[in-house]
PDB file of C-alpha atoms in Angstrom:
ATOM      1  CA  MET A   1       1.916 -60.559 -82.994  1.00 44.00           C
ATOM      2  CA  LYS A   2       0.473 -57.209 -84.494  1.00 46.00           C
ATOM      3  CA  ASN A   3       3.128 -55.193 -82.685  1.00 46.00           C
ATOM      4  CA  LEU A   4       6.103 -57.700 -84.001  1.00 38.00           C
ATOM      5  CA  TYR A   5       7.795 -54.672 -85.732  1.00 39.00           C
ATOM      6  CA  LEU A   6       8.434 -53.302 -81.945  1.00 50.00           C
ATOM      7  CA  PHE A   7      10.449 -56.195 -80.896  1.00 51.00           C
ATOM      8  CA  ALA A   8      13.703 -57.638 -82.590  1.00 44.00           C
ATOM      9  CA  PHE A   9      14.120 -61.152 -81.491  1.00 41.00           C
ATOM     10  CA  ILE A  10      14.808 -64.570 -82.544  1.00 38.00           C
ATOM     11  CA  VAL A  11      13.715 -67.649 -81.179  1.00 43.00           C
ATOM     12  CA  SER A  12      14.794 -71.393 -81.666  1.00 42.00           C
ATOM     13  CA  PRO A  13      11.669 -73.798 -82.598  1.00 40.00           C
ATOM     14  CA  THR A  14      13.654 -76.510 -80.254  1.00 39.00           C
ATOM     15  CA  PHE A  15      13.817 -74.022 -77.230  1.00 40.00           C
ATOM     16  CA  LEU A  16       9.945 -73.348 -77.526  1.00 40.00           C
ATOM     17  CA  LEU A  17       9.351 -77.444 -77.589  1.00 37.00           C
ATOM     18  CA  ALA A  18      11.341 -77.784 -74.581  1.00 49.00           C
ATOM     19  CA  GLN A  19       9.516 -75.516 -72.439  1.00 68.00           C
ATOM     20  CA  GLN A  20       6.034 -75.213 -70.273  1.00 84.00           C
ATOM     21  CA  LYS A  21       3.546 -73.841 -72.107  1.00 96.00           C
ATOM     22  CA  ASP A  22       3.174 -70.201 -71.534  1.00 98.00           C
ATOM     23  CA  ASN A  23       0.723 -69.071 -68.655  1.00 98.00           C
ATOM     24  CA  THR A  24       0.217 -72.317 -67.296  1.00 98.00           C
ATOM     25  CA  LEU A  25       0.835 -73.861 -63.820  1.00 98.00           C
ATOM     26  CA  THR A  26       2.563 -77.082 -63.482  1.00 97.00           C
ATOM     27  CA  LYS A  27       0.882 -79.724 -60.871  1.00 97.00           C
ATOM     28  CA  LYS A  28       3.895 -79.065 -58.666  1.00 97.00           C
ATOM     29  CA  GLU A  29       3.556 -75.248 -58.706  1.00 98.00           C
ATOM     30  CA  LYS A  30      -0.168 -75.499 -57.983  1.00 98.00           C
ATOM     31  CA  ARG A  31       0.542 -77.622 -55.004  1.00 98.00           C
ATOM     32  CA  GLU A  32       3.091 -74.996 -53.773  1.00 98.00           C
ATOM     33  CA  GLY A  33       0.226 -72.285 -53.866  1.00 98.00           C
ATOM     34  CA  TRP A  34       1.183 -70.616 -57.231  1.00 98.00           C
ATOM     35  CA  GLN A  35      -1.423 -68.549 -58.970  1.00 98.00           C
ATOM     36  CA  LEU A  36      -1.595 -67.151 -62.517  1.00 98.00           C
ATOM     37  CA  LEU A  37      -1.914 -63.308 -62.478  1.00 98.00           C
ATOM     38  CA  PHE A  38      -2.523 -63.375 -66.282  1.00 98.00           C
ATOM     39  CA  ASP A  39      -4.285 -66.223 -67.890  1.00 98.00           C
ATOM     40  CA  GLY A  40      -2.718 -65.655 -71.646  1.00 98.00           C
ATOM     41  CA  LYS A  41      -5.995 -64.465 -72.920  1.00 98.00           C
ATOM     42  CA  THR A  42      -7.590 -61.650 -71.077  1.00 98.00           C
ATOM     43  CA  THR A  43      -6.661 -58.644 -68.637  1.00 98.00           C
ATOM     44  CA  HIS A  44      -9.039 -60.275 -65.811  1.00 98.00           C
ATOM     45  CA  GLY A  45      -7.699 -59.307 -62.371  1.00 98.00           C
ATOM     46  CA  TRP A  46      -6.150 -55.946 -63.781  1.00 98.00           C
ATOM     47  CA  HIS A  47      -7.312 -52.509 -64.458  1.00 98.00           C
ATOM     48  CA  THR A  48      -5.833 -49.165 -65.192  1.00 98.00           C
ATOM     49  CA  TYR A  49      -4.683 -47.256 -62.294  1.00 98.00           C
ATOM     50  CA  LEU A  50      -7.554 -45.056 -60.676  1.00 98.00           C
ATOM     51  CA  ARG A  51     -10.164 -46.500 -63.357  1.00 97.00           C
ATOM     52  CA  ASP A  52     -12.576 -49.492 -63.435  1.00 95.00           C
ATOM     53  CA  THR A  53     -11.322 -50.723 -66.988  1.00 96.00           C
ATOM     54  CA  VAL A  54      -8.100 -51.586 -68.761  1.00 97.00           C
ATOM     55  CA  GLY A  55      -6.688 -48.684 -71.124  1.00 96.00           C
ATOM     56  CA  SER A  56      -6.763 -49.537 -74.809  1.00 95.00           C
ATOM     57  CA  ARG A  57      -2.716 -49.405 -74.772  1.00 96.00           C
ATOM     58  CA  TRP A  58      -2.527 -52.410 -72.933  1.00 97.00           C
ATOM     59  CA  GLN A  59      -3.640 -55.054 -74.961  1.00 96.00           C
ATOM     60  CA  VAL A  60      -3.499 -59.292 -74.985  1.00 98.00           C
ATOM     61  CA  GLU A  61      -1.835 -60.509 -78.292  1.00 97.00           C
ATOM     62  CA  ASP A  62      -0.181 -64.072 -78.834  1.00 96.00           C
ATOM     63  CA  GLY A  63      -0.381 -64.880 -74.956  1.00 98.00           C
ATOM     64  CA  GLN A  64       1.211 -61.774 -73.891  1.00 98.00           C
ATOM     65  CA  ILE A  65       0.324 -58.544 -72.190  1.00 98.00           C
ATOM     66  CA  VAL A  66       1.504 -55.885 -74.740  1.00 98.00           C
ATOM     67  CA  PHE A  67       1.999 -52.141 -74.083  1.00 97.00           C
ATOM     68  CA  ASP A  68       1.559 -50.286 -77.349  1.00 96.00           C
ATOM     69  CA  PRO A  69       2.577 -46.574 -77.208  1.00 94.00           C
ATOM     70  CA  THR A  70       1.066 -46.174 -80.569  1.00 93.00           C
ATOM     71  CA  LYS A  71      -2.311 -46.488 -79.141  1.00 92.00           C
ATOM     72  CA  PRO A  72      -4.409 -43.065 -78.430  1.00 91.00           C
ATOM     73  CA  LYS A  73      -2.514 -41.682 -75.240  1.00 87.00           C
ATOM     74  CA  GLU A  74      -6.060 -41.301 -73.441  1.00 88.00           C
ATOM     75  CA  GLY A  75      -5.769 -45.197 -73.486  1.00 89.00           C
ATOM     76  CA  GLY A  76      -2.740 -45.290 -71.473  1.00 92.00           C
ATOM     77  CA  GLY A  77      -2.014 -45.600 -67.558  1.00 96.00           C
ATOM     78  CA  TYR A  78      -0.357 -47.961 -65.442  1.00 97.00           C
ATOM     79  CA  LEU A  79      -1.584 -51.454 -65.163  1.00 98.00           C
ATOM     80  CA  VAL A  80      -2.462 -52.830 -61.606  1.00 98.00           C
ATOM     81  CA  THR A  81      -3.583 -55.680 -59.873  1.00 98.00           C
ATOM     82  CA  ASN A  82      -7.285 -55.913 -58.618  1.00 98.00           C
ATOM     83  CA  LYS A  83      -5.844 -57.527 -55.318  1.00 98.00           C
ATOM     84  CA  GLU A  84      -3.395 -56.419 -52.668  1.00 98.00           C
ATOM     85  CA  TYR A  85      -0.351 -58.703 -51.613  1.00 98.00           C
ATOM     86  CA  GLU A  86       1.617 -58.200 -48.601  1.00 98.00           C
ATOM     87  CA  ASN A  87       3.901 -61.393 -48.019  1.00 98.00           C
ATOM     88  CA  PHE A  88       4.540 -62.916 -51.633  1.00 98.00           C
ATOM     89  CA  GLU A  89       6.953 -64.195 -54.148  1.00 98.00           C
ATOM     90  CA  LEU A  90       5.984 -62.929 -57.655  1.00 99.00           C
ATOM     91  CA  ARG A  91       7.574 -64.358 -60.946  1.00 98.00           C
ATOM     92  CA  LEU A  92       6.849 -63.160 -64.735  1.00 98.00           C
ATOM     93  CA  GLN A  93       9.033 -62.650 -67.995  1.00 98.00           C
ATOM     94  CA  TRP A  94       9.192 -59.149 -69.721  1.00 98.00           C
ATOM     95  CA  ARG A  95      10.867 -58.037 -72.677  1.00 98.00           C
ATOM     96  CA  ILE A  96      11.297 -54.582 -74.074  1.00 98.00           C
ATOM     97  CA  SER A  97      11.387 -52.623 -77.611  1.00 97.00           C
ATOM     98  CA  LYS A  98      14.575 -50.839 -78.424  1.00 97.00           C
ATOM     99  CA  GLY A  99      15.211 -47.821 -76.247  1.00 98.00           C
ATOM    100  CA  GLY A 100      12.183 -49.005 -74.282  1.00 98.00           C
ATOM    101  CA  ASN A 101      11.654 -48.209 -70.395  1.00 98.00           C
ATOM    102  CA  SER A 102       8.977 -49.800 -67.960  1.00 98.00           C
ATOM    103  CA  GLY A 103       9.063 -51.168 -64.512  1.00 98.00           C
ATOM    104  CA  VAL A 104       7.110 -53.618 -61.836  1.00 98.00           C
ATOM    105  CA  ILE A 105       6.058 -51.585 -58.983  1.00 98.00           C
ATOM    106  CA  PHE A 106       4.856 -53.371 -55.742  1.00 98.00           C
ATOM    107  CA  ASP A 107       3.265 -52.039 -52.700  1.00 98.00           C
ATOM    108  CA  VAL A 108       1.091 -49.773 -54.327  1.00 98.00           C
ATOM    109  CA  GLN A 109      -1.642 -47.848 -52.783  1.00 98.00           C
ATOM    110  CA  GLU A 110      -4.164 -46.829 -54.832  1.00 98.00           C
ATOM    111  CA  ASP A 111      -5.887 -43.884 -53.954  1.00 98.00           C
ATOM    112  CA  PRO A 112      -6.893 -40.469 -55.878  1.00 98.00           C
ATOM    113  CA  LYS A 113      -4.441 -38.583 -53.387  1.00 97.00           C
ATOM    114  CA  TYR A 114      -1.365 -40.526 -55.038  1.00 98.00           C
ATOM    115  CA  ALA A 115      -1.264 -39.586 -59.032  1.00 96.00           C
ATOM    116  CA  GLN A 116       0.518 -42.442 -59.924  1.00 97.00           C
ATOM    117  CA  PRO A 117       1.719 -45.882 -58.345  1.00 98.00           C
ATOM    118  CA  TYR A 118       5.395 -44.869 -57.973  1.00 98.00           C
ATOM    119  CA  VAL A 119       4.431 -42.222 -55.580  1.00 98.00           C
ATOM    120  CA  THR A 120       3.711 -44.953 -53.121  1.00 98.00           C
ATOM    121  CA  GLY A 121       5.436 -48.115 -54.542  1.00 98.00           C
ATOM    122  CA  PRO A 122       8.912 -49.294 -55.067  1.00 98.00           C
ATOM    123  CA  GLU A 123       9.997 -50.387 -58.359  1.00 98.00           C
ATOM    124  CA  MET A 124      11.963 -52.909 -59.909  1.00 99.00           C
ATOM    125  CA  GLN A 125      13.462 -51.319 -63.257  1.00 98.00           C
ATOM    126  CA  VAL A 126      12.698 -52.664 -66.850  1.00 98.00           C
ATOM    127  CA  LEU A 127      15.000 -51.131 -69.499  1.00 98.00           C
ATOM    128  CA  ASP A 128      16.860 -51.345 -72.728  1.00 98.00           C
ATOM    129  CA  ASN A 129      20.238 -50.564 -70.866  1.00 98.00           C
ATOM    130  CA  ILE A 130      21.867 -49.529 -74.168  1.00 98.00           C
ATOM    131  CA  ASP A 131      19.653 -47.457 -75.908  1.00 98.00           C
ATOM    132  CA  ALA A 132      16.999 -46.092 -73.502  1.00 98.00           C
ATOM    133  CA  ALA A 133      17.170 -42.416 -72.014  1.00 97.00           C
ATOM    134  CA  ASP A 134      17.023 -43.402 -68.640  1.00 97.00           C
ATOM    135  CA  ASN A 135      20.423 -45.229 -68.642  1.00 98.00           C
ATOM    136  CA  LYS A 136      22.694 -42.629 -67.113  1.00 97.00           C
ATOM    137  CA  LYS A 137      22.758 -43.638 -63.526  1.00 98.00           C
ATOM    138  CA  GLN A 138      23.479 -47.108 -62.468  1.00 98.00           C
ATOM    139  CA  ASN A 139      20.788 -47.541 -60.408  1.00 98.00           C
ATOM    140  CA  HIS A 140      18.250 -46.949 -63.148  1.00 98.00           C
ATOM    141  CA  LEU A 141      19.490 -50.155 -65.224  1.00 98.00           C
ATOM    142  CA  ALA A 142      17.306 -53.154 -65.810  1.00 98.00           C
ATOM    143  CA  GLY A 143      16.596 -55.230 -62.703  1.00 98.00           C
ATOM    144  CA  CYS A 144      17.934 -52.453 -60.151  1.00 98.00           C
ATOM    145  CA  LEU A 145      15.743 -51.299 -57.126  1.00 99.00           C
ATOM    146  CA  TYR A 146      14.987 -48.126 -59.253  1.00 98.00           C
ATOM    147  CA  ASP A 147      16.748 -45.040 -57.963  1.00 98.00           C
ATOM    148  CA  MET A 148      17.932 -46.759 -54.976  1.00 98.00           C
ATOM    149  CA  ALA A 149      20.298 -49.658 -55.442  1.00 98.00           C
ATOM    150  CA  GLY A 150      21.889 -51.844 -58.336  1.00 98.00           C
ATOM    151  CA  ASP A 151      24.707 -51.199 -61.072  1.00 98.00           C
ATOM    152  CA  THR A 152      25.912 -52.965 -64.015  1.00 98.00           C
ATOM    153  CA  SER A 153      27.487 -55.641 -61.953  1.00 98.00           C
ATOM    154  CA  VAL A 154      24.005 -57.113 -61.343  1.00 98.00           C
ATOM    155  CA  SER A 155      22.257 -55.752 -64.465  1.00 98.00           C
ATOM    156  CA  LYS A 156      22.405 -58.503 -66.979  1.00 98.00           C
ATOM    157  CA  PRO A 157      19.477 -58.351 -69.239  1.00 98.00           C
ATOM    158  CA  VAL A 158      19.067 -60.298 -72.357  1.00 98.00           C
ATOM    159  CA  PRO A 159      19.426 -58.521 -75.861  1.00 97.00           C
ATOM    160  CA  VAL A 160      16.521 -56.380 -76.522  1.00 97.00           C
ATOM    161  CA  GLY A 161      13.656 -58.416 -77.638  1.00 94.00           C
ATOM    162  CA  GLY A 162      14.572 -61.118 -75.384  1.00 98.00           C
ATOM    163  CA  TRP A 163      12.415 -62.511 -72.422  1.00 98.00           C
ATOM    164  CA  ASN A 164      14.046 -61.632 -69.315  1.00 98.00           C
ATOM    165  CA  GLN A 165      13.085 -63.532 -65.850  1.00 98.00           C
ATOM    166  CA  VAL A 166      12.129 -61.706 -62.942  1.00 98.00           C
ATOM    167  CA  ARG A 167      11.624 -62.805 -59.467  1.00 98.00           C
ATOM    168  CA  ILE A 168      10.413 -60.791 -56.265  1.00 99.00           C
ATOM    169  CA  ILE A 169       9.962 -61.911 -52.955  1.00 98.00           C
ATOM    170  CA  GLN A 170       8.721 -59.868 -50.350  1.00 98.00           C
ATOM    171  CA  ASN A 171       8.054 -61.349 -46.781  1.00 98.00           C
ATOM    172  CA  LYS A 172       7.502 -59.039 -43.431  1.00 98.00           C
ATOM    173  CA  GLY A 173       8.892 -56.362 -45.289  1.00 98.00           C
ATOM    174  CA  HIS A 174      12.229 -58.197 -46.570  1.00 98.00           C
ATOM    175  CA  LEU A 175      12.580 -57.540 -50.491  1.00 98.00           C
ATOM    176  CA  THR A 176      14.774 -59.554 -52.402  1.00 98.00           C
ATOM    177  CA  LEU A 177      15.044 -58.857 -56.317  1.00 99.00           C
ATOM    178  CA  TRP A 178      16.668 -61.072 -58.993  1.00 98.00           C
ATOM    179  CA  LEU A 179      16.743 -60.450 -62.654  1.00 98.00           C
ATOM    180  CA  ASN A 180      17.719 -63.607 -64.650  1.00 98.00           C
ATOM    181  CA  GLY A 181      18.847 -65.481 -62.025  1.00 98.00           C
ATOM    182  CA  ILE A 182      21.282 -62.722 -60.361  1.00 98.00           C
ATOM    183  CA  GLN A 183      20.145 -60.967 -56.918  1.00 98.00           C
ATOM    184  CA  THR A 184      19.975 -57.440 -57.410  1.00 98.00           C
ATOM    185  CA  TYR A 185      18.753 -56.207 -54.211  1.00 98.00           C
ATOM    186  CA  ASP A 186      18.386 -57.689 -50.766  1.00 98.00           C
ATOM    187  CA  GLY A 187      17.136 -55.812 -47.764  1.00 98.00           C
ATOM    188  CA  GLN A 188      14.708 -54.742 -45.009  1.00 98.00           C
ATOM    189  CA  ILE A 189      12.078 -52.159 -46.100  1.00 98.00           C
ATOM    190  CA  GLY A 190      12.046 -49.649 -43.211  1.00 97.00           C
ATOM    191  CA  SER A 191      15.503 -50.273 -41.993  1.00 98.00           C
ATOM    192  CA  PRO A 192      17.998 -47.813 -41.191  1.00 98.00           C
ATOM    193  CA  GLU A 193      19.815 -49.134 -44.379  1.00 98.00           C
ATOM    194  CA  TRP A 194      16.815 -48.688 -46.533  1.00 98.00           C
ATOM    195  CA  ASP A 195      16.074 -45.513 -45.191  1.00 98.00           C
ATOM    196  CA  SER A 196      19.517 -44.295 -46.197  1.00 98.00           C
ATOM    197  CA  LEU A 197      18.783 -45.454 -49.753  1.00 98.00           C
ATOM    198  CA  VAL A 198      15.837 -43.446 -49.814  1.00 98.00           C
ATOM    199  CA  ALA A 199      17.549 -40.517 -48.412  1.00 98.00           C
ATOM    200  CA  LYS A 200      19.895 -40.534 -51.433  1.00 98.00           C
ATOM    201  CA  SER A 201      17.044 -41.130 -53.700  1.00 98.00           C
ATOM    202  CA  LYS A 202      14.439 -38.834 -55.641  1.00 98.00           C
ATOM    203  CA  PHE A 203      11.984 -40.496 -53.334  1.00 98.00           C
ATOM    204  CA  ARG A 204      13.407 -38.222 -50.417  1.00 98.00           C
ATOM    205  CA  ASN A 205      11.282 -35.373 -52.087  1.00 98.00           C
ATOM    206  CA  LYS A 206       7.827 -34.154 -50.525  1.00 97.00           C
ATOM    207  CA  GLU A 207       5.871 -35.355 -53.167  1.00 97.00           C
ATOM    208  CA  PHE A 208       6.830 -39.152 -52.140  1.00 98.00           C
ATOM    209  CA  TYR A 209       6.034 -38.806 -48.495  1.00 98.00           C
ATOM    210  CA  ALA A 210       3.850 -41.968 -48.441  1.00 98.00           C
ATOM    211  CA  PHE A 211       6.517 -43.722 -50.623  1.00 98.00           C
ATOM    212  CA  ALA A 212       6.989 -47.357 -49.263  1.00 98.00           C
ATOM    213  CA  LYS A 213       5.391 -46.867 -45.969  1.00 98.00           C
ATOM    214  CA  VAL A 214       3.294 -49.862 -46.258  1.00 97.00           C
ATOM    215  CA  ALA A 215       4.979 -53.253 -46.961  1.00 97.00           C
ATOM    216  CA  LYS A 216       1.616 -54.575 -48.709  1.00 98.00           C
ATOM    217  CA  GLY A 217      -0.025 -53.323 -51.849  1.00 98.00           C
ATOM    218  CA  LYS A 218      -1.308 -53.754 -55.534  1.00 98.00           C
ATOM    219  CA  ILE A 219       1.325 -54.597 -58.257  1.00 98.00           C
ATOM    220  CA  SER A 220       1.913 -52.607 -61.156  1.00 98.00           C
ATOM    221  CA  LEU A 221       3.067 -52.829 -64.686  1.00 98.00           C
ATOM    222  CA  GLN A 222       4.211 -49.263 -65.673  1.00 98.00           C
ATOM    223  CA  GLU A 223       3.613 -47.092 -68.763  1.00 95.00           C
ATOM    224  CA  HIS A 224       6.658 -45.388 -70.136  1.00 92.00           C
ATOM    225  CA  PRO A 225       8.527 -44.738 -73.480  1.00 90.00           C
ATOM    226  CA  GLY A 226       8.645 -47.721 -75.660  1.00 94.00           C
ATOM    227  CA  ALA A 227       6.758 -51.121 -76.095  1.00 97.00           C
ATOM    228  CA  SER A 228       6.925 -53.939 -73.588  1.00 98.00           C
ATOM    229  CA  GLY A 229       5.674 -57.326 -73.453  1.00 98.00           C
ATOM    230  CA  TRP A 230       4.790 -59.670 -70.112  1.00 98.00           C
ATOM    231  CA  LYS A 231       3.732 -63.120 -69.637  1.00 98.00           C
ATOM    232  CA  ASN A 232       3.966 -66.163 -67.228  1.00 98.00           C
ATOM    233  CA  ILE A 233       3.154 -63.634 -64.742  1.00 98.00           C
ATOM    234  CA  MET A 234       2.420 -65.602 -61.459  1.00 98.00           C
ATOM    235  CA  ILE A 235       2.295 -65.280 -57.493  1.00 98.00           C
ATOM    236  CA  ARG A 236       2.430 -67.145 -54.472  1.00 98.00           C
ATOM    237  CA  GLU A 237       1.386 -65.925 -51.285  1.00 98.00           C
ATOM    238  CA  ILE A 238       3.559 -66.650 -48.411  1.00 98.00           C
ATOM    239  CA  LYS A 239       1.704 -67.573 -45.478  1.00 91.00           C
TER     240      LYS A 239
END
């Protein structure tokens, strides 16, 4: 990949041969209602927040969506899905560069009155826990419900450059997060427990007046310091 220098990793050829082809669905997954949000070749189905197109910092290389911070700044912005989702199971894989930071944001309300997706949508953190600047708070670590819940006991990312497995389920406002098979959060959006978490976080501030008010919206991949890679992004809507 063109930006290989951004990721230091080693993958066993035997491991690759044993895996399902990236960015594809099995017959079983298709029967279960899974749909790909990334076809492995294009950014079809995505756009930059509050724009009609995808900025140049988001590239498709070697079957991945790659955020490349070396591209011109005006090509940045958060990537968001064209569609909104309410009750769903989302799965994807991410990797981050040394010192990198990103996130998966959901329930995003795309409207010019909201400057960024994180103003309205909760975030599952993506981070290099060791070298990223934003590693000082426990609930800012990889896999955590950002600035709200999680700590080192559940944040177990693979070494930088390796692929991490994300699973997010939201059903009637009940939210569950997993990173690499470890549950990092389970709770009900809008419950007293949820409101207590919000009250102790930065999301209590007035600029976040619309934060997590609607358990439905778009899904976003965050622009942030460092490079990130994304693949096998799939979703199953829960009926």
